[in-house]
Short mmCIF file of C-alpha atoms in Angstrom, two decimals:
data_model
loop_
_atom_site.label_atom_id
_atom_site.label_comp_id
_atom_site.label_asym_id
_atom_site.label_seq_id
_atom_site.Cartn_x
_atom_site.Cartn_y
_atom_site.Cartn_z
CA UNK A 932 50.70 59.02 -42.96
CA UNK A 933 46.96 59.01 -43.58
CA UNK A 934 45.59 61.59 -46.00
CA UNK A 935 43.62 64.38 -44.29
CA UNK A 936 39.88 63.88 -44.23
CA UNK A 937 37.45 66.01 -46.17
CA UNK A 938 35.72 68.29 -43.68
CA UNK A 939 32.64 70.45 -44.04
CA UNK A 940 33.08 73.62 -42.00
CA UNK A 941 30.39 76.17 -41.17
CA UNK A 942 31.57 79.79 -40.92
CA UNK A 943 29.22 82.15 -39.07
CA UNK A 944 31.28 85.31 -39.56
CA UNK A 945 28.94 87.76 -41.24
CA UNK A 946 29.87 90.11 -44.05
CA UNK A 947 29.25 93.59 -42.64
CA UNK A 948 32.74 94.36 -41.27
CA UNK A 949 36.14 94.23 -42.95
CA UNK A 950 37.83 92.44 -40.05
CA UNK A 951 35.40 89.53 -40.44
CA UNK A 952 36.77 89.07 -43.94
CA UNK A 953 40.29 89.23 -42.54
CA UNK A 954 39.41 86.41 -40.12
CA UNK A 955 37.96 84.46 -43.04
CA UNK A 956 41.23 84.95 -44.92
CA UNK A 957 43.21 83.56 -41.98
CA UNK A 958 40.97 80.49 -41.85
CA UNK A 959 41.38 79.79 -45.56
CA UNK A 960 45.15 80.29 -45.40
CA UNK A 961 45.32 77.66 -42.66
CA UNK A 962 43.19 75.20 -44.64
CA UNK A 963 44.90 75.55 -48.00
CA UNK A 964 46.45 73.49 -49.46
CA UNK A 965 46.86 70.80 -46.79
CA UNK A 966 43.32 70.49 -45.45
CA UNK A 967 40.48 69.58 -47.84
CA UNK A 968 37.91 71.70 -46.01
CA UNK A 969 34.66 72.71 -47.68
CA UNK A 970 33.25 75.97 -46.32
CA UNK A 971 29.68 77.14 -45.88
CA UNK A 972 29.44 80.92 -45.35
CA UNK A 973 26.45 81.59 -43.14
CA UNK A 974 24.71 84.64 -41.60
CA UNK A 975 25.07 85.68 -37.95
CA UNK A 976 21.64 87.22 -37.40
CA UNK A 977 19.65 85.70 -34.58
CA UNK A 978 16.49 85.24 -36.66
CA UNK A 979 18.50 83.25 -39.23
CA UNK A 980 20.17 81.14 -36.56
CA UNK A 981 16.75 80.13 -35.23
CA UNK A 982 16.19 78.23 -38.50
CA UNK A 983 19.63 76.65 -38.75
CA UNK A 984 19.97 72.85 -38.92
CA UNK A 985 23.07 70.70 -39.31
CA UNK A 986 23.28 69.62 -42.94
CA UNK A 987 26.45 67.60 -42.51
CA UNK A 988 28.93 70.07 -41.05
CA UNK A 989 31.85 68.57 -39.11
CA UNK A 990 32.79 71.76 -37.28
CA UNK A 991 32.25 75.49 -37.16
CA UNK A 992 33.88 78.84 -36.51
CA UNK A 993 31.72 81.71 -35.27
CA UNK A 994 32.08 85.32 -34.23
CA UNK A 995 29.39 85.72 -31.57
CA UNK A 996 29.27 88.22 -28.74
CA UNK A 997 26.15 87.05 -26.93
CA UNK A 998 25.01 83.88 -25.20
CA UNK A 999 21.76 83.47 -27.17
CA UNK A 1000 23.54 82.92 -30.47
CA UNK A 1001 26.06 80.58 -28.88
CA UNK A 1002 23.22 78.48 -27.42
CA UNK A 1003 21.68 78.10 -30.88
CA UNK A 1004 24.85 76.92 -32.64
CA UNK A 1005 25.77 74.57 -29.80
CA UNK A 1006 22.59 72.65 -30.63
CA UNK A 1007 24.28 71.64 -33.90
CA UNK A 1008 26.34 69.14 -31.89
CA UNK A 1009 29.66 69.86 -33.62
CA UNK A 1010 33.00 71.28 -32.38
CA UNK A 1011 32.86 75.08 -32.60
CA UNK A 1012 35.44 77.81 -31.99
CA UNK A 1013 34.41 81.39 -31.24
CA UNK A 1014 36.51 84.29 -32.54
CA UNK A 1015 35.82 86.60 -29.62
CA UNK A 1016 38.01 88.57 -27.25
CA UNK A 1017 35.57 88.94 -24.37
CA UNK A 1018 36.03 87.63 -20.86
CA UNK A 1019 33.71 84.64 -21.38
CA UNK A 1020 32.73 82.59 -24.41
CA UNK A 1021 29.77 80.67 -22.93
CA UNK A 1022 31.50 77.31 -22.99
CA UNK A 1023 33.05 77.59 -26.45
CA UNK A 1024 36.81 77.59 -27.05
CA UNK A 1025 37.82 81.07 -28.11
CA UNK A 1026 40.49 83.01 -29.98
CA UNK A 1027 40.45 86.80 -29.90
CA UNK A 1028 42.28 90.05 -29.43
CA UNK A 1029 43.17 91.15 -25.92
CA UNK A 1030 40.97 94.20 -25.54
CA UNK A 1031 42.38 95.33 -22.20
CA UNK A 1032 45.92 95.11 -23.59
CA UNK A 1033 44.79 97.20 -26.58
CA UNK A 1034 43.47 99.91 -24.25
CA UNK A 1035 46.66 99.82 -22.19
CA UNK A 1036 48.87 100.17 -25.30
CA UNK A 1037 46.86 103.16 -26.60
CA UNK A 1038 47.05 104.87 -23.19
CA UNK A 1039 50.80 104.35 -22.92
CA UNK A 1040 51.27 105.68 -26.44
CA UNK A 1041 49.40 108.90 -25.63
CA UNK A 1042 51.20 109.23 -22.30
CA UNK A 1043 54.52 109.01 -24.14
CA UNK A 1044 53.40 112.09 -26.07
CA UNK A 1045 53.54 113.93 -22.70
CA UNK A 1046 49.77 114.34 -22.73
CA UNK A 1047 48.21 114.53 -19.27
CA UNK A 1048 44.62 115.15 -20.40
CA UNK A 1049 43.29 111.85 -21.71
CA UNK A 1050 39.84 110.56 -22.60
CA UNK A 1051 38.05 107.56 -24.10
CA UNK A 1052 35.21 107.51 -26.64
CA UNK A 1053 33.27 104.24 -26.77
CA UNK A 1054 29.98 102.40 -27.02
CA UNK A 1055 27.82 101.64 -24.01
CA UNK A 1056 27.17 97.93 -23.49
CA UNK A 1057 29.72 96.78 -26.07
CA UNK A 1058 32.03 94.07 -24.71
CA UNK A 1059 35.03 95.09 -26.76
CA UNK A 1060 34.54 98.77 -25.93
CA UNK A 1061 34.28 98.03 -22.21
CA UNK A 1062 37.42 95.89 -22.28
CA UNK A 1063 39.40 98.59 -24.09
CA UNK A 1064 38.11 101.23 -21.67
CA UNK A 1065 39.20 99.18 -18.64
CA UNK A 1066 42.72 98.73 -20.04
CA UNK A 1067 42.91 102.41 -21.00
CA UNK A 1068 41.56 103.67 -17.64
CA UNK A 1069 43.84 101.47 -15.55
CA UNK A 1070 46.95 102.50 -17.48
CA UNK A 1071 46.09 106.20 -17.27
CA UNK A 1072 45.29 106.03 -13.55
CA UNK A 1073 48.59 104.25 -12.86
CA UNK A 1074 50.27 107.48 -14.04
CA UNK A 1075 48.22 109.61 -11.66
CA UNK A 1076 45.79 110.90 -14.29
CA UNK A 1077 42.01 110.59 -14.43
CA UNK A 1078 40.61 110.00 -17.93
CA UNK A 1079 37.34 111.36 -19.24
CA UNK A 1080 34.83 109.13 -20.98
CA UNK A 1081 32.04 109.56 -23.49
CA UNK A 1082 29.82 106.69 -24.67
CA UNK A 1083 26.86 106.36 -26.98
CA UNK A 1084 23.88 104.63 -25.44
CA UNK A 1085 22.15 104.30 -28.80
CA UNK A 1086 24.38 103.60 -31.81
CA UNK A 1087 21.67 103.02 -34.41
CA UNK A 1088 22.02 105.01 -37.62
CA UNK A 1089 19.02 107.14 -36.68
CA UNK A 1090 20.95 108.45 -33.67
CA UNK A 1091 24.24 109.19 -35.44
CA UNK A 1092 23.05 112.47 -36.92
CA UNK A 1093 22.99 116.05 -35.73
CA UNK A 1094 21.80 115.33 -32.17
CA UNK A 1095 24.54 112.76 -31.48
CA UNK A 1096 27.13 114.96 -33.15
CA UNK A 1097 26.17 117.93 -30.99
CA UNK A 1098 26.52 115.86 -27.81
CA UNK A 1099 29.95 114.65 -28.88
CA UNK A 1100 31.02 118.16 -29.91
CA UNK A 1101 30.01 119.58 -26.53
CA UNK A 1102 31.93 116.85 -24.73
CA UNK A 1103 35.12 117.39 -26.76
CA UNK A 1104 34.85 121.18 -26.40
CA UNK A 1105 34.66 120.82 -22.63
CA UNK A 1106 37.81 118.71 -22.32
CA UNK A 1107 41.01 120.48 -21.21
CA UNK A 1108 43.42 120.95 -24.12
CA UNK A 1109 45.57 119.53 -25.48
CA UNK A 1110 43.83 116.18 -25.02
CA UNK A 1111 44.56 112.68 -26.25
CA UNK A 1112 41.49 110.59 -27.06
CA UNK A 1113 41.27 106.85 -27.69
CA UNK A 1114 38.25 105.67 -29.68
CA UNK A 1115 37.16 102.05 -29.32
CA UNK A 1116 37.05 101.49 -33.09
CA UNK A 1117 37.84 103.16 -36.41
CA UNK A 1118 34.26 104.21 -37.15
CA UNK A 1119 34.09 106.28 -33.97
CA UNK A 1120 37.54 107.67 -34.77
CA UNK A 1121 36.29 108.84 -38.16
CA UNK A 1122 33.19 110.37 -36.56
CA UNK A 1123 35.36 112.16 -33.99
CA UNK A 1124 37.62 113.69 -36.65
CA UNK A 1125 34.57 115.02 -38.49
CA UNK A 1126 33.16 116.58 -35.32
CA UNK A 1127 36.52 118.18 -34.46
CA UNK A 1128 36.89 119.55 -37.98
CA UNK A 1129 33.36 120.99 -37.91
CA UNK A 1130 34.06 122.54 -34.49
CA UNK A 1131 37.33 124.16 -35.59
CA UNK A 1132 39.44 122.01 -33.24
CA UNK A 1133 42.93 121.34 -34.53
CA UNK A 1134 43.95 117.69 -34.91
CA UNK A 1135 46.42 116.73 -33.46
CA UNK A 1136 47.62 119.87 -31.64
CA UNK A 1137 44.40 120.35 -29.66
CA UNK A 1138 42.89 116.87 -29.99
CA UNK A 1139 45.20 113.90 -30.64
CA UNK A 1140 43.30 110.76 -31.68
CA UNK A 1141 44.20 107.06 -31.76
CA UNK A 1142 41.62 104.44 -32.70
CA UNK A 1143 41.42 100.64 -32.84
CA UNK A 1144 41.18 99.53 -36.43
CA UNK A 1145 39.77 96.51 -38.21
CA UNK A 1146 39.73 98.48 -41.46
CA UNK A 1147 42.80 100.47 -42.46
CA UNK A 1148 40.91 102.20 -45.29
CA UNK A 1149 38.70 103.95 -42.74
CA UNK A 1150 41.84 105.22 -40.99
CA UNK A 1151 43.29 106.53 -44.24
CA UNK A 1152 40.03 108.12 -45.35
CA UNK A 1153 39.80 110.29 -42.21
CA UNK A 1154 41.16 113.83 -42.29
CA UNK A 1155 43.76 113.83 -40.99
CA UNK A 1156 44.48 110.08 -41.28
CA UNK A 1157 43.89 108.18 -38.03
CA UNK A 1158 46.60 106.59 -35.93
CA UNK A 1159 45.53 103.09 -34.98
CA UNK A 1160 46.12 99.94 -32.99
CA UNK A 1161 45.61 97.31 -35.71
CA UNK A 1162 43.43 94.32 -34.92
CA UNK A 1163 45.02 90.96 -35.68
CA UNK A 1164 41.88 89.38 -37.07
CA UNK A 1165 43.69 87.45 -39.79
CA UNK A 1166 45.86 85.81 -37.16
CA UNK A 1167 42.76 85.17 -35.06
CA UNK A 1168 41.19 83.35 -38.00
CA UNK A 1169 44.33 81.31 -38.58
CA UNK A 1170 44.57 80.31 -34.90
CA UNK A 1171 40.84 79.54 -34.73
CA UNK A 1172 41.19 77.18 -37.71
CA UNK A 1173 44.16 75.49 -36.04
CA UNK A 1174 42.16 75.13 -32.81
CA UNK A 1175 39.20 73.62 -34.69
CA UNK A 1176 41.52 71.24 -36.53
CA UNK A 1177 42.93 70.09 -33.18
CA UNK A 1178 39.41 69.53 -31.84
CA UNK A 1179 38.42 67.53 -34.90
CA UNK A 1180 41.55 65.38 -34.59
CA UNK A 1181 41.08 64.82 -30.85
CA UNK A 1182 44.15 66.81 -29.83
CA UNK A 1183 44.31 68.87 -26.64
CA UNK A 1184 43.78 72.60 -26.97
CA UNK A 1185 44.26 75.72 -24.90
CA UNK A 1186 40.60 76.79 -24.64
CA UNK A 1187 41.22 80.56 -24.51
CA UNK A 1188 43.84 82.39 -26.58
CA UNK A 1189 44.03 86.19 -26.62
CA UNK A 1190 46.45 88.03 -28.90
CA UNK A 1191 48.25 91.06 -27.49
CA UNK A 1192 48.49 94.13 -29.79
CA UNK A 1193 51.74 94.66 -31.68
CA UNK A 1194 52.11 98.43 -31.87
CA UNK A 1195 50.44 101.74 -32.64
CA UNK A 1196 50.61 102.78 -36.28
CA UNK A 1197 51.14 106.53 -36.09
CA UNK A 1198 49.48 108.77 -38.63
CA UNK A 1199 48.77 112.49 -38.57
CA UNK A 1200 45.87 112.34 -36.09
CA UNK A 1201 48.25 111.84 -33.15
CA UNK A 1202 51.53 113.19 -34.50
CA UNK A 1203 51.62 115.86 -31.80
CA UNK A 1204 54.76 117.45 -30.43
CA UNK A 1205 54.13 119.51 -27.31
CA UNK A 1206 56.62 122.30 -27.92
CA UNK A 1207 56.13 126.00 -27.37
CA UNK A 1208 58.93 127.18 -29.65
CA UNK A 1209 57.43 128.31 -33.00
CA UNK A 1210 60.54 127.46 -35.02
CA UNK A 1211 60.58 123.87 -33.73
CA UNK A 1212 56.84 123.52 -34.30
CA UNK A 1213 57.21 124.72 -37.91
CA UNK A 1214 60.12 122.36 -38.46
CA UNK A 1215 58.19 119.37 -37.10
CA UNK A 1216 55.26 120.14 -39.37
CA UNK A 1217 57.50 120.45 -42.44
CA UNK A 1218 59.42 117.27 -41.60
CA UNK A 1219 56.18 115.29 -41.07
CA UNK A 1220 55.03 116.25 -44.57
CA UNK A 1221 58.31 115.80 -46.46
CA UNK A 1222 60.53 113.31 -44.57
CA UNK A 1223 60.07 110.54 -47.12
CA UNK A 1224 61.21 112.77 -50.00
CA UNK A 1225 64.96 112.44 -49.30
CA UNK A 1226 64.70 115.48 -47.09
CA UNK A 1227 67.86 117.14 -45.73
CA UNK A 1228 68.06 119.37 -42.67
CA UNK A 1229 69.35 122.23 -44.83
CA UNK A 1230 65.95 122.21 -46.60
CA UNK A 1231 64.04 122.48 -43.31
CA UNK A 1232 65.62 125.58 -41.76
CA UNK A 1233 64.36 128.10 -44.40
CA UNK A 1234 60.78 127.19 -43.41
CA UNK A 1235 61.31 127.97 -39.72
CA UNK A 1236 62.67 131.54 -39.65
CA UNK A 1237 65.99 130.49 -38.05
CA UNK A 1238 69.28 129.21 -39.38
CA UNK A 1239 70.26 125.54 -39.25
CA UNK A 1240 72.60 126.00 -36.30
CA UNK A 1241 69.91 127.65 -34.18
CA UNK A 1242 67.35 125.04 -35.25
CA UNK A 1243 69.70 122.22 -34.22
CA UNK A 1244 70.16 123.81 -30.79
CA UNK A 1245 66.43 124.33 -30.29
CA UNK A 1246 65.68 120.71 -31.22
CA UNK A 1247 68.16 119.52 -28.60
CA UNK A 1248 66.68 121.87 -26.04
CA UNK A 1249 63.00 121.06 -26.57
CA UNK A 1250 63.03 117.49 -27.92
CA UNK A 1251 66.35 115.98 -26.93
CA UNK A 1252 67.12 114.94 -30.50
CA UNK A 1253 68.28 116.50 -33.76
CA UNK A 1254 66.24 117.41 -36.86
CA UNK A 1255 68.11 114.64 -38.69
CA UNK A 1256 66.96 112.10 -36.10
CA UNK A 1257 63.38 113.29 -36.48
CA UNK A 1258 63.59 112.82 -40.25
CA UNK A 1259 65.07 109.37 -39.86
CA UNK A 1260 62.47 108.27 -37.29
CA UNK A 1261 59.63 109.10 -39.68
CA UNK A 1262 61.39 107.29 -42.52
CA UNK A 1263 61.82 104.15 -40.39
CA UNK A 1264 58.16 104.21 -39.32
CA UNK A 1265 57.13 104.34 -42.98
CA UNK A 1266 59.50 101.46 -43.71
CA UNK A 1267 57.83 99.45 -40.91
CA UNK A 1268 54.44 100.04 -42.49
CA UNK A 1269 55.57 98.93 -45.92
CA UNK A 1270 57.35 95.86 -44.54
CA UNK A 1271 54.20 94.64 -42.83
CA UNK A 1272 51.58 95.72 -45.37
CA UNK A 1273 53.29 95.09 -48.75
CA UNK A 1274 55.60 92.66 -50.53
CA UNK A 1275 57.85 95.45 -51.80
CA UNK A 1276 61.58 94.83 -52.06
CA UNK A 1277 64.03 96.71 -49.83
CA UNK A 1278 65.10 98.84 -52.79
CA UNK A 1279 61.50 99.86 -53.47
CA UNK A 1280 60.86 100.60 -49.80
CA UNK A 1281 64.06 102.65 -49.61
CA UNK A 1282 62.92 104.70 -52.60
CA UNK A 1283 59.52 105.39 -51.04
CA UNK A 1284 60.91 106.28 -47.61
CA UNK A 1285 63.59 108.72 -48.72
CA UNK A 1286 66.58 106.49 -48.09
CA UNK A 1287 69.25 106.06 -50.71
CA UNK A 1288 69.31 102.26 -51.09
CA UNK A 1289 68.23 98.94 -49.63
CA UNK A 1290 71.62 98.61 -47.94
CA UNK A 1291 71.23 102.03 -46.33
CA UNK A 1292 67.70 101.12 -45.21
CA UNK A 1293 68.91 97.85 -43.67
CA UNK A 1294 71.68 99.61 -41.76
CA UNK A 1295 69.44 102.37 -40.39
CA UNK A 1296 66.60 99.95 -39.60
CA UNK A 1297 68.82 97.55 -37.62
CA UNK A 1298 70.41 100.46 -35.74
CA UNK A 1299 67.03 101.80 -34.58
CA UNK A 1300 64.97 98.64 -34.07
CA UNK A 1301 67.51 95.94 -33.25
CA UNK A 1302 66.06 93.84 -36.08
CA UNK A 1303 66.82 93.49 -39.77
CA UNK A 1304 64.00 94.45 -42.13
CA UNK A 1305 63.57 90.76 -42.94
CA UNK A 1306 63.24 89.82 -39.27
CA UNK A 1307 60.74 92.61 -38.68
CA UNK A 1308 58.65 91.61 -41.71
CA UNK A 1309 58.58 87.95 -40.63
CA UNK A 1310 57.47 88.84 -37.09
CA UNK A 1311 54.80 91.43 -37.81
CA UNK A 1312 53.54 91.06 -41.36
CA UNK A 1313 50.06 89.86 -42.12
CA UNK A 1314 49.67 86.18 -42.99
#
């Protein structure tokens, strides 16, 4: 077999957003160690692209959302793949996230919370925001509901101050409560939590929020932490590199690949339970805060004003499950997060999720997900 050729690859991915770096990571993981690719990291600004000339690049990977930039890089005369989830890619092969599927997943997640008042917060004129809104709107309308919508028409920093905040606050205040809101990205999710906190609106009991995230640190820095549909930008980068490699080697490609979202990562911003019973509400709040601390049902009841037997009956009546099942569900969700985001052993994960051992974790995980922890990690973990 012939040794792989040295290739010089131009990457027009920018540096301003975390998910661009995730895409870059996926590209490098594809290339190393089997492909001797040499990378040039280049800007994405239009004024810089006007000056660009081919200095010996064999191929390129870009992240462009408008036709003008695509036209400029096509003049380089090299195979190029666009990491872009929009409906068109102006003649370039593309790999991206399925924005309409993301909107649909977020809507279905909020609908499963028994919320009937739903709304979307996005950016006017943004392709990814429009795609997510379409998926969200269609899913909500299929359940007989009519979602609200708020968009910024000017997202420059000069407009994200008091005036913009007041407009957003008035919109949220006017929505019927409780309401579930999807934001088109994590930055708008963070902005929404700040506006709700300043307005005295309780998150999640009055306003439940789920965002789309290319940066998990933004989600964790919000108060309360934001639930999110994670973007698969690392996988996009990996698939884009594979597509470019196929083009360079003359192999056939599928010119448009869109990745469906995996799941919603639930955090406190959407952990709403629509129950009217105060004892159950208190129990849910206590369990959410302490489930991963080897919590037992006997420890929950004293914080609710009723005995364990009454609490068990109320849980069955209002939620259709037991307090023990609620504890276990939260523990398994935390185990899912650690399986996909860390390299921790099962014993370590068991210790951090409140389960007694790796064997116990494996048993409970398989019972509730149909997969072993190893199978789940292999399917959903980052590259």
